[in-house]
Each structure stands twice: as C-alpha cells, then as structure tokens.
C-alpha cells in the first residue's frame, strides 16, 4: 500500500481506506512480489535496469515511473529476477491501461510473447493479460511473470480446455489449474462465475448472442450437462486458493453486449446482479475483487 501511495502521489491512509471499502484493488500475488515465481533467482543479485525513454507522445511523468525491462539479452536468456512493482486500480486514483497479449496455435513463441511484454511495459501499460491459447501455455506464462514488473492476469479456462473439449471439463481440473497458475505468480484471474444457467434463455432475443469466449464456453458446458456454472458452484473453493496467494478476482462479464442493440438487456443486467453478489462473497473470503465490463454501450447509457 505504501508503494502504491508513492506511485499515486497519495497518502498511505487513502490507499488503505479505499482498499478497505473495496473501491481499490492491488493485484499482487505473493510469489510475483517475491520474484521469479517465488524462488530465489539463480542468476545472482537482482540487476538494475534503466527505465526506457519514452517517445515524445507518451506522458513523460507516467513513462518515468515505469520499471520497464530494457535488456534484450536478458529477455531472451535465462529467467530474469524481476519482481512486481505493485499497482493500484480504483476510482480514487489514476486510470490504468491494460495490454492484452497471447500466443495462438499459429504463433506460439514464448520469446515473442516476452518481447510483447517488454514493449507493453516500455510504452506505459499498467497491467497485462496473457490470453495465450497455443503452445506451451505454462512455460509461456511463467516466462511472462518472471520478466514482468507489472501485474499479470490470465483467463484460467483457456488453459483448462487445452487438449480436451469444454464438455469434458471437470471440477478437479478447474481447481488444479487455478492453483497451478496461482503458484506460478499470476496476480489476477478473470473468472466467468456470473453466467448462470437461468440466464441463458435471456440471450435468445440478442442480435449477437454471447460474445465472451469464456462466457460461451461455460454456456456450452451448462447446456451439455444441464447443470449450473461450475465456476459459480466452485466459487468458495476458488476463493480459498486465491486468498492463499493473494490473487485478485477480475470477475468476467460473460454476458456483456457485443453490439449497441444488446446493451443493458435482461441478460446483461441479470449477470451484473450476480456479479454484485459475488463481489460480496469474495470480500467475505478475504479476496480482492474488481468487475469487468460493460461491453458495447451507447453513450446515453454511460453513467
């Protein structure tokens, strides 16, 4: 909290109070804070990396406070002893910018993904999501975490379905993958626990249906098994794992509107009500939570 206060030019008391109110989260896995997946780096003492000089069009004050990875040889070599520089996300502090990267079955080079991380950090990204769906996902994820000074997020369900159909996803696989990624040092998880079985009929009148990949995968699972969303049913167990490693929830908007015509419809509002309940459950379990959204919304509906 002191480090976030320093970066935000705010008082530690303000940061503390906002975290206590649930209006500010600090995604900071204890293993990412420790550096190199929580293990002592084998490469010796932590090296000092100069902050990259940003181009003139990048806010210089913002650029100067980014601990950007600068040494290309380190990026492409052994695991770097990088540690997380904590970042706060909340309404009372500066707006944060997230960058999305990810390998696919067509392009799945770990070196390329780490290079993307380097550019994201150099140009001022505050957080980064690894949305990889191809290649060695665990190795790629670990390399990204090991070289990141900004919070790293993932969508665990993407890894859960590698080598299997979504219909074959089991509760044991879900919990094992969540714990695996938490142990690696992921700082925040997108979990689509708000899409409930009873919400699915509300999607019928939509123009674009379900546009969230995680939401559509879980909808298919529910329709196949005739059961409730497994992420919802396992929410307490997932929360227990996340609390152990201090992973933050980024509750996924699985029913976000994919076009203006679907904005603020019954399906979206039903999920939002469920997400509100899940935020309270996460806080009660000692887990920080933020909520994704809102999809495609007309300007007159933006508060």
mmCIF file of C-alpha atoms in Angstrom:
data_model
loop_
_atom_site.group_PDB
_atom_site.id
_atom_site.type_symbol
_atom_site.label_atom_id
_atom_site.label_comp_id
_atom_site.label_asym_id
_atom_site.label_seq_id
_atom_site.Cartn_x
_atom_site.Cartn_y
_atom_site.Cartn_z
ATOM 1 C CA UNK A 1 0.000 0.000 0.000
ATOM 2 C CA UNK A 2 2.869 2.371 0.746
ATOM 3 C CA UNK A 3 4.351 1.746 -2.697
ATOM 4 C CA UNK A 4 1.002 2.345 -4.415
ATOM 5 C CA UNK A 5 0.579 5.559 -2.418
ATOM 6 C CA UNK A 6 4.029 6.686 -3.528
ATOM 7 C CA UNK A 7 3.267 5.990 -7.183
ATOM 8 C CA UNK A 8 -0.083 7.767 -6.969
ATOM 9 C CA UNK A 9 1.230 10.775 -5.011
ATOM 10 C CA UNK A 10 -1.421 9.922 -2.417
ATOM 11 C CA UNK A 11 -1.346 9.237 1.295
ATOM 12 C CA UNK A 12 -0.997 5.644 2.509
ATOM 13 C CA UNK A 13 -4.124 6.240 4.599
ATOM 14 C CA UNK A 14 -6.177 7.000 1.470
ATOM 15 C CA UNK A 15 -4.985 3.819 -0.217
ATOM 16 C CA UNK A 16 -5.673 1.792 2.934
ATOM 17 C CA UNK A 17 -9.179 3.202 3.321
ATOM 18 C CA UNK A 18 -10.065 2.649 -0.343
ATOM 19 C CA UNK A 19 -8.869 -0.957 -0.178
ATOM 20 C CA UNK A 20 -10.912 -1.460 2.994
ATOM 21 C CA UNK A 21 -14.006 -0.067 1.255
ATOM 22 C CA UNK A 22 -13.492 -2.387 -1.707
ATOM 23 C CA UNK A 23 -13.098 0.532 -4.117
ATOM 24 C CA UNK A 24 -9.420 -0.132 -4.820
ATOM 25 C CA UNK A 25 -7.563 -3.363 -5.517
ATOM 26 C CA UNK A 26 -3.838 -4.083 -5.607
ATOM 27 C CA UNK A 27 -3.292 -7.220 -7.734
ATOM 28 C CA UNK A 28 -0.105 -8.615 -6.212
ATOM 29 C CA UNK A 29 0.465 -12.352 -5.958
ATOM 30 C CA UNK A 30 2.855 -13.068 -3.099
ATOM 31 C CA UNK A 31 5.018 -15.136 -5.441
ATOM 32 C CA UNK A 32 5.269 -12.398 -8.057
ATOM 33 C CA UNK A 33 6.183 -9.956 -5.304
ATOM 34 C CA UNK A 34 8.981 -12.315 -4.239
ATOM 35 C CA UNK A 35 10.313 -12.538 -7.805
ATOM 36 C CA UNK A 36 10.961 -15.462 -10.163
ATOM 37 C CA UNK A 37 7.865 -17.411 -9.197
ATOM 38 C CA UNK A 38 8.642 -17.061 -5.509
ATOM 39 C CA UNK A 39 12.040 -18.741 -5.783
ATOM 40 C CA UNK A 40 15.439 -17.171 -5.206
ATOM 41 C CA UNK A 41 16.837 -16.360 -8.672
ATOM 42 C CA UNK A 42 19.753 -18.487 -9.801
ATOM 43 C CA UNK A 43 21.240 -15.582 -11.747
ATOM 44 C CA UNK A 44 22.670 -13.815 -8.675
ATOM 45 C CA UNK A 45 21.733 -10.431 -7.228
ATOM 46 C CA UNK A 46 18.943 -8.516 -8.891
ATOM 47 C CA UNK A 47 20.237 -6.410 -11.744
ATOM 48 C CA UNK A 48 19.409 -2.752 -12.217
ATOM 49 C CA UNK A 49 17.569 -1.970 -15.431
ATOM 50 C CA UNK A 50 17.357 1.604 -16.713
ATOM 51 C CA UNK A 51 13.890 2.978 -17.290
ATOM 52 C CA UNK A 52 13.203 3.147 -21.018
ATOM 53 C CA UNK A 53 12.999 6.600 -22.555
ATOM 54 C CA UNK A 54 9.501 7.047 -23.944
ATOM 55 C CA UNK A 55 8.766 8.876 -27.217
ATOM 56 C CA UNK A 56 7.545 12.445 -27.027
ATOM 57 C CA UNK A 57 3.900 11.439 -27.421
ATOM 58 C CA UNK A 58 3.945 9.365 -24.219
ATOM 59 C CA UNK A 59 3.297 11.223 -20.975
ATOM 60 C CA UNK A 60 6.800 11.613 -19.581
ATOM 61 C CA UNK A 61 5.754 11.565 -15.922
ATOM 62 C CA UNK A 62 3.972 8.269 -16.481
ATOM 63 C CA UNK A 63 6.852 6.887 -18.528
ATOM 64 C CA UNK A 64 9.453 7.714 -15.903
ATOM 65 C CA UNK A 65 7.715 5.715 -13.189
ATOM 66 C CA UNK A 66 7.591 2.534 -15.254
ATOM 67 C CA UNK A 67 10.259 -0.016 -14.369
ATOM 68 C CA UNK A 68 10.425 -1.205 -17.978
ATOM 69 C CA UNK A 69 12.513 -4.217 -18.913
ATOM 70 C CA UNK A 70 15.293 -2.848 -21.090
ATOM 71 C CA UNK A 71 17.914 -5.546 -21.632
ATOM 72 C CA UNK A 72 17.010 -7.619 -24.726
ATOM 73 C CA UNK A 73 19.622 -10.266 -23.927
ATOM 74 C CA UNK A 74 18.053 -10.896 -20.534
ATOM 75 C CA UNK A 75 14.620 -11.109 -22.141
ATOM 76 C CA UNK A 76 15.780 -13.876 -24.453
ATOM 77 C CA UNK A 77 18.049 -15.620 -21.965
ATOM 78 C CA UNK A 78 17.658 -17.180 -18.538
ATOM 79 C CA UNK A 79 14.842 -16.367 -16.140
ATOM 80 C CA UNK A 80 15.145 -12.782 -15.027
ATOM 81 C CA UNK A 81 14.885 -11.924 -11.324
ATOM 82 C CA UNK A 82 12.097 -9.410 -11.876
ATOM 83 C CA UNK A 83 9.724 -8.507 -9.086
ATOM 84 C CA UNK A 84 6.318 -6.920 -9.202
ATOM 85 C CA UNK A 85 6.069 -3.179 -8.654
ATOM 86 C CA UNK A 86 2.583 -3.005 -7.064
ATOM 87 C CA UNK A 87 -0.108 -1.081 -8.923
ATOM 88 C CA UNK A 88 -3.458 0.090 -7.593
ATOM 89 C CA UNK A 89 -6.695 0.029 -9.569
ATOM 90 C CA UNK A 90 -9.592 2.110 -8.283
ATOM 91 C CA UNK A 91 -11.842 5.099 -8.723
ATOM 92 C CA UNK A 92 -9.890 7.479 -6.461
ATOM 93 C CA UNK A 93 -6.549 7.072 -8.251
ATOM 94 C CA UNK A 94 -5.265 7.372 -11.812
ATOM 95 C CA UNK A 95 -6.917 5.427 -14.620
ATOM 96 C CA UNK A 96 -4.974 2.318 -15.578
ATOM 97 C CA UNK A 97 -4.272 0.928 -19.056
ATOM 98 C CA UNK A 98 -4.260 -2.830 -19.656
ATOM 99 C CA UNK A 99 -2.466 -4.550 -22.538
ATOM 100 C CA UNK A 100 -3.531 -7.916 -23.960
ATOM 101 C CA UNK A 101 -1.048 -10.349 -25.488
ATOM 102 C CA UNK A 102 -1.111 -14.066 -26.175
ATOM 103 C CA UNK A 103 0.282 -16.892 -28.260
ATOM 104 C CA UNK A 104 -2.009 -18.854 -30.563
ATOM 105 C CA UNK A 105 -1.749 -22.282 -32.223
ATOM 106 C CA UNK A 106 -0.497 -20.405 -35.309
ATOM 107 C CA UNK A 107 2.104 -18.309 -33.478
ATOM 108 C CA UNK A 108 3.269 -19.674 -30.137
ATOM 109 C CA UNK A 109 6.792 -18.437 -29.482
ATOM 110 C CA UNK A 110 7.488 -17.730 -25.822
ATOM 111 C CA UNK A 111 10.284 -15.341 -26.829
ATOM 112 C CA UNK A 112 7.807 -13.331 -28.911
ATOM 113 C CA UNK A 113 5.369 -13.059 -26.018
ATOM 114 C CA UNK A 114 8.099 -11.856 -23.654
ATOM 115 C CA UNK A 115 9.108 -9.336 -26.302
ATOM 116 C CA UNK A 116 5.480 -8.103 -26.396
ATOM 117 C CA UNK A 117 5.619 -7.724 -22.618
ATOM 118 C CA UNK A 118 8.774 -5.646 -22.993
ATOM 119 C CA UNK A 119 7.082 -3.249 -25.404
ATOM 120 C CA UNK A 120 3.926 -3.055 -23.287
ATOM 121 C CA UNK A 121 5.958 -2.080 -20.226
ATOM 122 C CA UNK A 122 8.169 0.316 -22.147
ATOM 123 C CA UNK A 123 5.196 2.240 -23.519
ATOM 124 C CA UNK A 124 3.405 2.532 -20.213
ATOM 125 C CA UNK A 125 0.978 -0.373 -19.789
ATOM 126 C CA UNK A 126 -0.135 -0.610 -16.158
ATOM 127 C CA UNK A 127 -1.250 -4.247 -16.298
ATOM 128 C CA UNK A 128 -1.049 -7.069 -18.825
ATOM 129 C CA UNK A 129 -3.182 -10.097 -19.615
ATOM 130 C CA UNK A 130 -1.747 -13.272 -21.091
ATOM 131 C CA UNK A 131 -4.539 -14.630 -23.292
ATOM 132 C CA UNK A 132 -2.465 -17.407 -24.855
ATOM 133 C CA UNK A 133 -4.336 -20.333 -26.391
ATOM 134 C CA UNK A 134 -1.499 -22.193 -28.124
ATOM 135 C CA UNK A 135 1.974 -23.548 -27.484
ATOM 136 C CA UNK A 136 3.312 -24.449 -24.045
ATOM 137 C CA UNK A 137 0.959 -22.248 -22.045
ATOM 138 C CA UNK A 138 2.530 -22.926 -18.647
ATOM 139 C CA UNK A 139 6.074 -22.179 -19.835
ATOM 140 C CA UNK A 140 4.970 -19.056 -21.691
ATOM 141 C CA UNK A 141 3.032 -17.814 -18.671
ATOM 142 C CA UNK A 142 5.966 -18.388 -16.342
ATOM 143 C CA UNK A 143 8.348 -16.547 -18.661
ATOM 144 C CA UNK A 144 5.998 -13.571 -18.788
ATOM 145 C CA UNK A 145 5.628 -13.471 -14.994
ATOM 146 C CA UNK A 146 9.375 -13.818 -14.479
ATOM 147 C CA UNK A 147 10.048 -10.789 -16.686
ATOM 148 C CA UNK A 148 7.148 -8.608 -15.546
ATOM 149 C CA UNK A 149 7.219 -5.685 -13.158
ATOM 150 C CA UNK A 150 3.511 -5.001 -13.789
ATOM 151 C CA UNK A 151 0.571 -7.174 -12.627
ATOM 152 C CA UNK A 152 -0.148 -10.165 -14.878
ATOM 153 C CA UNK A 153 -3.636 -11.569 -15.384
ATOM 154 C CA UNK A 154 -4.985 -14.661 -17.108
ATOM 155 C CA UNK A 155 -8.251 -16.360 -18.017
ATOM 156 C CA UNK A 156 -7.679 -19.819 -16.492
ATOM 157 C CA UNK A 157 -10.418 -21.513 -18.517
ATOM 158 C CA UNK A 158 -8.300 -21.045 -21.654
ATOM 159 C CA UNK A 159 -5.704 -23.417 -20.220
ATOM 160 C CA UNK A 160 -8.314 -25.771 -18.789
ATOM 161 C CA UNK A 161 -9.579 -26.763 -22.237
ATOM 162 C CA UNK A 162 -6.212 -27.386 -23.882
ATOM 163 C CA UNK A 163 -6.332 -30.962 -25.175
ATOM 164 C CA UNK A 164 -9.951 -31.508 -24.173
ATOM 165 C CA UNK A 165 -13.460 -30.472 -25.147
ATOM 166 C CA UNK A 166 -15.218 -27.990 -22.904
ATOM 167 C CA UNK A 167 -17.846 -30.663 -22.253
ATOM 168 C CA UNK A 168 -15.146 -32.809 -20.626
ATOM 169 C CA UNK A 169 -14.095 -30.138 -18.138
ATOM 170 C CA UNK A 170 -14.324 -31.419 -14.546
ATOM 171 C CA UNK A 171 -14.312 -29.734 -11.159
ATOM 172 C CA UNK A 172 -10.944 -31.307 -10.335
ATOM 173 C CA UNK A 173 -9.371 -29.885 -13.496
ATOM 174 C CA UNK A 174 -10.723 -26.421 -12.686
ATOM 175 C CA UNK A 175 -9.298 -26.332 -9.166
ATOM 176 C CA UNK A 176 -5.980 -27.855 -10.216
ATOM 177 C CA UNK A 177 -5.444 -25.256 -12.951
ATOM 178 C CA UNK A 178 -6.435 -22.354 -10.715
ATOM 179 C CA UNK A 179 -3.925 -23.479 -8.087
ATOM 180 C CA UNK A 180 -1.236 -24.116 -10.686
ATOM 181 C CA UNK A 181 -1.477 -20.592 -12.055
ATOM 182 C CA UNK A 182 -1.669 -19.074 -8.586
ATOM 183 C CA UNK A 183 1.545 -20.896 -7.652
ATOM 184 C CA UNK A 184 3.200 -19.533 -10.792
ATOM 185 C CA UNK A 185 2.547 -15.984 -9.608
ATOM 186 C CA UNK A 186 -0.451 -14.761 -11.630
ATOM 187 C CA UNK A 187 -1.744 -11.575 -9.989
ATOM 188 C CA UNK A 188 -5.377 -11.596 -11.105
ATOM 189 C CA UNK A 189 -7.775 -14.100 -12.658
ATOM 190 C CA UNK A 190 -10.696 -13.448 -14.967
ATOM 191 C CA UNK A 191 -13.316 -15.908 -13.726
ATOM 192 C CA UNK A 192 -16.685 -16.004 -15.507
ATOM 193 C CA UNK A 193 -18.711 -17.055 -12.473
ATOM 194 C CA UNK A 194 -21.642 -14.696 -13.087
ATOM 195 C CA UNK A 195 -23.100 -16.510 -16.099
ATOM 196 C CA UNK A 196 -25.774 -18.737 -14.587
ATOM 197 C CA UNK A 197 -27.818 -21.467 -16.194
ATOM 198 C CA UNK A 198 -31.025 -19.486 -15.653
ATOM 199 C CA UNK A 199 -29.552 -16.551 -17.599
ATOM 200 C CA UNK A 200 -29.126 -18.464 -20.850
ATOM 201 C CA UNK A 201 -32.747 -18.130 -22.110
ATOM 202 C CA UNK A 202 -32.378 -14.344 -21.792
ATOM 203 C CA UNK A 203 -29.761 -14.396 -24.557
ATOM 204 C CA UNK A 204 -32.295 -15.553 -27.168
ATOM 205 C CA UNK A 205 -33.519 -12.106 -28.331
ATOM 206 C CA UNK A 206 -29.981 -10.777 -28.778
ATOM 207 C CA UNK A 207 -28.548 -9.677 -32.093
ATOM 208 C CA UNK A 208 -25.054 -11.001 -31.379
ATOM 209 C CA UNK A 209 -25.655 -13.581 -28.639
ATOM 210 C CA UNK A 210 -22.771 -14.350 -26.271
ATOM 211 C CA UNK A 211 -19.562 -12.698 -27.486
ATOM 212 C CA UNK A 212 -17.359 -13.510 -24.489
ATOM 213 C CA UNK A 213 -15.186 -16.560 -25.176
ATOM 214 C CA UNK A 214 -15.220 -17.612 -21.534
ATOM 215 C CA UNK A 215 -18.953 -16.995 -21.290
ATOM 216 C CA UNK A 216 -19.721 -19.005 -24.416
ATOM 217 C CA UNK A 217 -17.550 -21.920 -23.277
ATOM 218 C CA UNK A 218 -19.334 -22.134 -19.939
ATOM 219 C CA UNK A 219 -22.737 -21.739 -21.597
ATOM 220 C CA UNK A 220 -21.923 -24.740 -23.783
ATOM 221 C CA UNK A 221 -20.860 -26.721 -20.701
ATOM 222 C CA UNK A 222 -24.112 -25.890 -18.883
ATOM 223 C CA UNK A 223 -26.286 -26.765 -21.861
ATOM 224 C CA UNK A 224 -24.470 -30.073 -22.327
ATOM 225 C CA UNK A 225 -24.615 -31.158 -18.683
ATOM 226 C CA UNK A 226 -27.855 -29.464 -17.645
ATOM 227 C CA UNK A 227 -26.069 -28.149 -14.555
ATOM 228 C CA UNK A 228 -25.085 -24.827 -13.006
ATOM 229 C CA UNK A 229 -21.933 -22.928 -13.995
ATOM 230 C CA UNK A 230 -19.034 -24.855 -12.386
ATOM 231 C CA UNK A 231 -17.162 -21.594 -11.705
ATOM 232 C CA UNK A 232 -20.153 -20.404 -9.684
ATOM 233 C CA UNK A 233 -20.506 -23.683 -7.807
ATOM 234 C CA UNK A 234 -16.773 -23.766 -7.016
ATOM 235 C CA UNK A 235 -16.561 -20.084 -6.117
ATOM 236 C CA UNK A 236 -15.750 -20.687 -2.448
ATOM 237 C CA UNK A 237 -13.056 -23.257 -3.272
ATOM 238 C CA UNK A 238 -11.515 -20.966 -5.910
ATOM 239 C CA UNK A 239 -11.596 -18.083 -3.433
ATOM 240 C CA UNK A 240 -9.703 -20.143 -0.849
ATOM 241 C CA UNK A 241 -6.890 -20.774 -3.338
ATOM 242 C CA UNK A 242 -6.790 -17.136 -4.388
ATOM 243 C CA UNK A 243 -6.633 -15.929 -0.795
ATOM 244 C CA UNK A 244 -3.629 -18.162 -0.081
ATOM 245 C CA UNK A 245 -1.608 -16.474 -2.842
ATOM 246 C CA UNK A 246 -3.327 -13.067 -2.672
ATOM 247 C CA UNK A 247 -4.661 -13.301 -6.229
ATOM 248 C CA UNK A 248 -7.305 -10.726 -7.192
ATOM 249 C CA UNK A 249 -10.612 -11.514 -8.887
ATOM 250 C CA UNK A 250 -11.376 -9.804 -12.164
ATOM 251 C CA UNK A 251 -14.936 -11.081 -12.394
ATOM 252 C CA UNK A 252 -15.633 -11.693 -16.067
ATOM 253 C CA UNK A 253 -18.541 -10.157 -17.959
ATOM 254 C CA UNK A 254 -19.560 -13.314 -19.799
ATOM 255 C CA UNK A 255 -22.860 -11.781 -20.946
ATOM 256 C CA UNK A 256 -21.536 -8.365 -21.964
ATOM 257 C CA UNK A 257 -23.312 -6.940 -25.030
ATOM 258 C CA UNK A 258 -21.494 -7.427 -28.307
ATOM 259 C CA UNK A 259 -23.344 -4.603 -30.037
ATOM 260 C CA UNK A 260 -25.261 -1.463 -29.085
ATOM 261 C CA UNK A 261 -28.610 -3.146 -29.729
ATOM 262 C CA UNK A 262 -27.955 -5.644 -26.925
ATOM 263 C CA UNK A 263 -26.788 -3.104 -24.334
ATOM 264 C CA UNK A 264 -28.431 -3.123 -20.902
ATOM 265 C CA UNK A 265 -30.674 -6.040 -21.834
ATOM 266 C CA UNK A 266 -32.099 -8.586 -19.405
ATOM 267 C CA UNK A 267 -29.148 -10.959 -19.810
ATOM 268 C CA UNK A 268 -26.513 -8.337 -19.025
ATOM 269 C CA UNK A 269 -28.386 -6.963 -16.021
ATOM 270 C CA UNK A 270 -29.033 -10.449 -14.639
ATOM 271 C CA UNK A 271 -25.328 -11.230 -14.754
ATOM 272 C CA UNK A 272 -24.436 -7.871 -13.185
ATOM 273 C CA UNK A 273 -26.702 -8.606 -10.224
ATOM 274 C CA UNK A 274 -24.987 -11.967 -9.772
ATOM 275 C CA UNK A 275 -21.566 -10.326 -10.029
ATOM 276 C CA UNK A 276 -22.558 -7.885 -7.294
ATOM 277 C CA UNK A 277 -23.323 -10.814 -5.012
ATOM 278 C CA UNK A 278 -20.032 -12.498 -5.940
ATOM 279 C CA UNK A 279 -18.076 -9.353 -5.081
ATOM 280 C CA UNK A 280 -19.527 -9.513 -1.569
ATOM 281 C CA UNK A 281 -18.692 -13.216 -1.294
ATOM 282 C CA UNK A 282 -15.129 -12.572 -2.458
ATOM 283 C CA UNK A 283 -14.645 -9.834 0.132
ATOM 284 C CA UNK A 284 -16.064 -12.068 2.853
ATOM 285 C CA UNK A 285 -13.496 -14.690 1.820
ATOM 286 C CA UNK A 286 -10.667 -12.161 2.077
ATOM 287 C CA UNK A 287 -10.125 -11.851 -1.682
ATOM 288 C CA UNK A 288 -9.920 -8.560 -3.569
ATOM 289 C CA UNK A 289 -12.359 -8.209 -6.464
ATOM 290 C CA UNK A 290 -12.949 -5.957 -9.445
ATOM 291 C CA UNK A 291 -15.575 -6.392 -12.173
ATOM 292 C CA UNK A 292 -15.112 -6.348 -15.937
ATOM 293 C CA UNK A 293 -17.440 -4.544 -18.294
ATOM 294 C CA UNK A 294 -19.514 -3.163 -19.762
ATOM 295 C CA UNK A 295 -19.189 -4.221 -23.413
ATOM 296 C CA UNK A 296 -20.743 -2.167 -26.215
ATOM 297 C CA UNK A 297 -22.963 0.501 -24.639
ATOM 298 C CA UNK A 298 -24.478 3.658 -26.216
ATOM 299 C CA UNK A 299 -23.199 6.946 -24.843
ATOM 300 C CA UNK A 300 -26.572 7.817 -23.333
ATOM 301 C CA UNK A 301 -26.287 4.710 -21.115
ATOM 302 C CA UNK A 302 -22.815 5.546 -19.797
ATOM 303 C CA UNK A 303 -23.104 6.917 -16.260
#
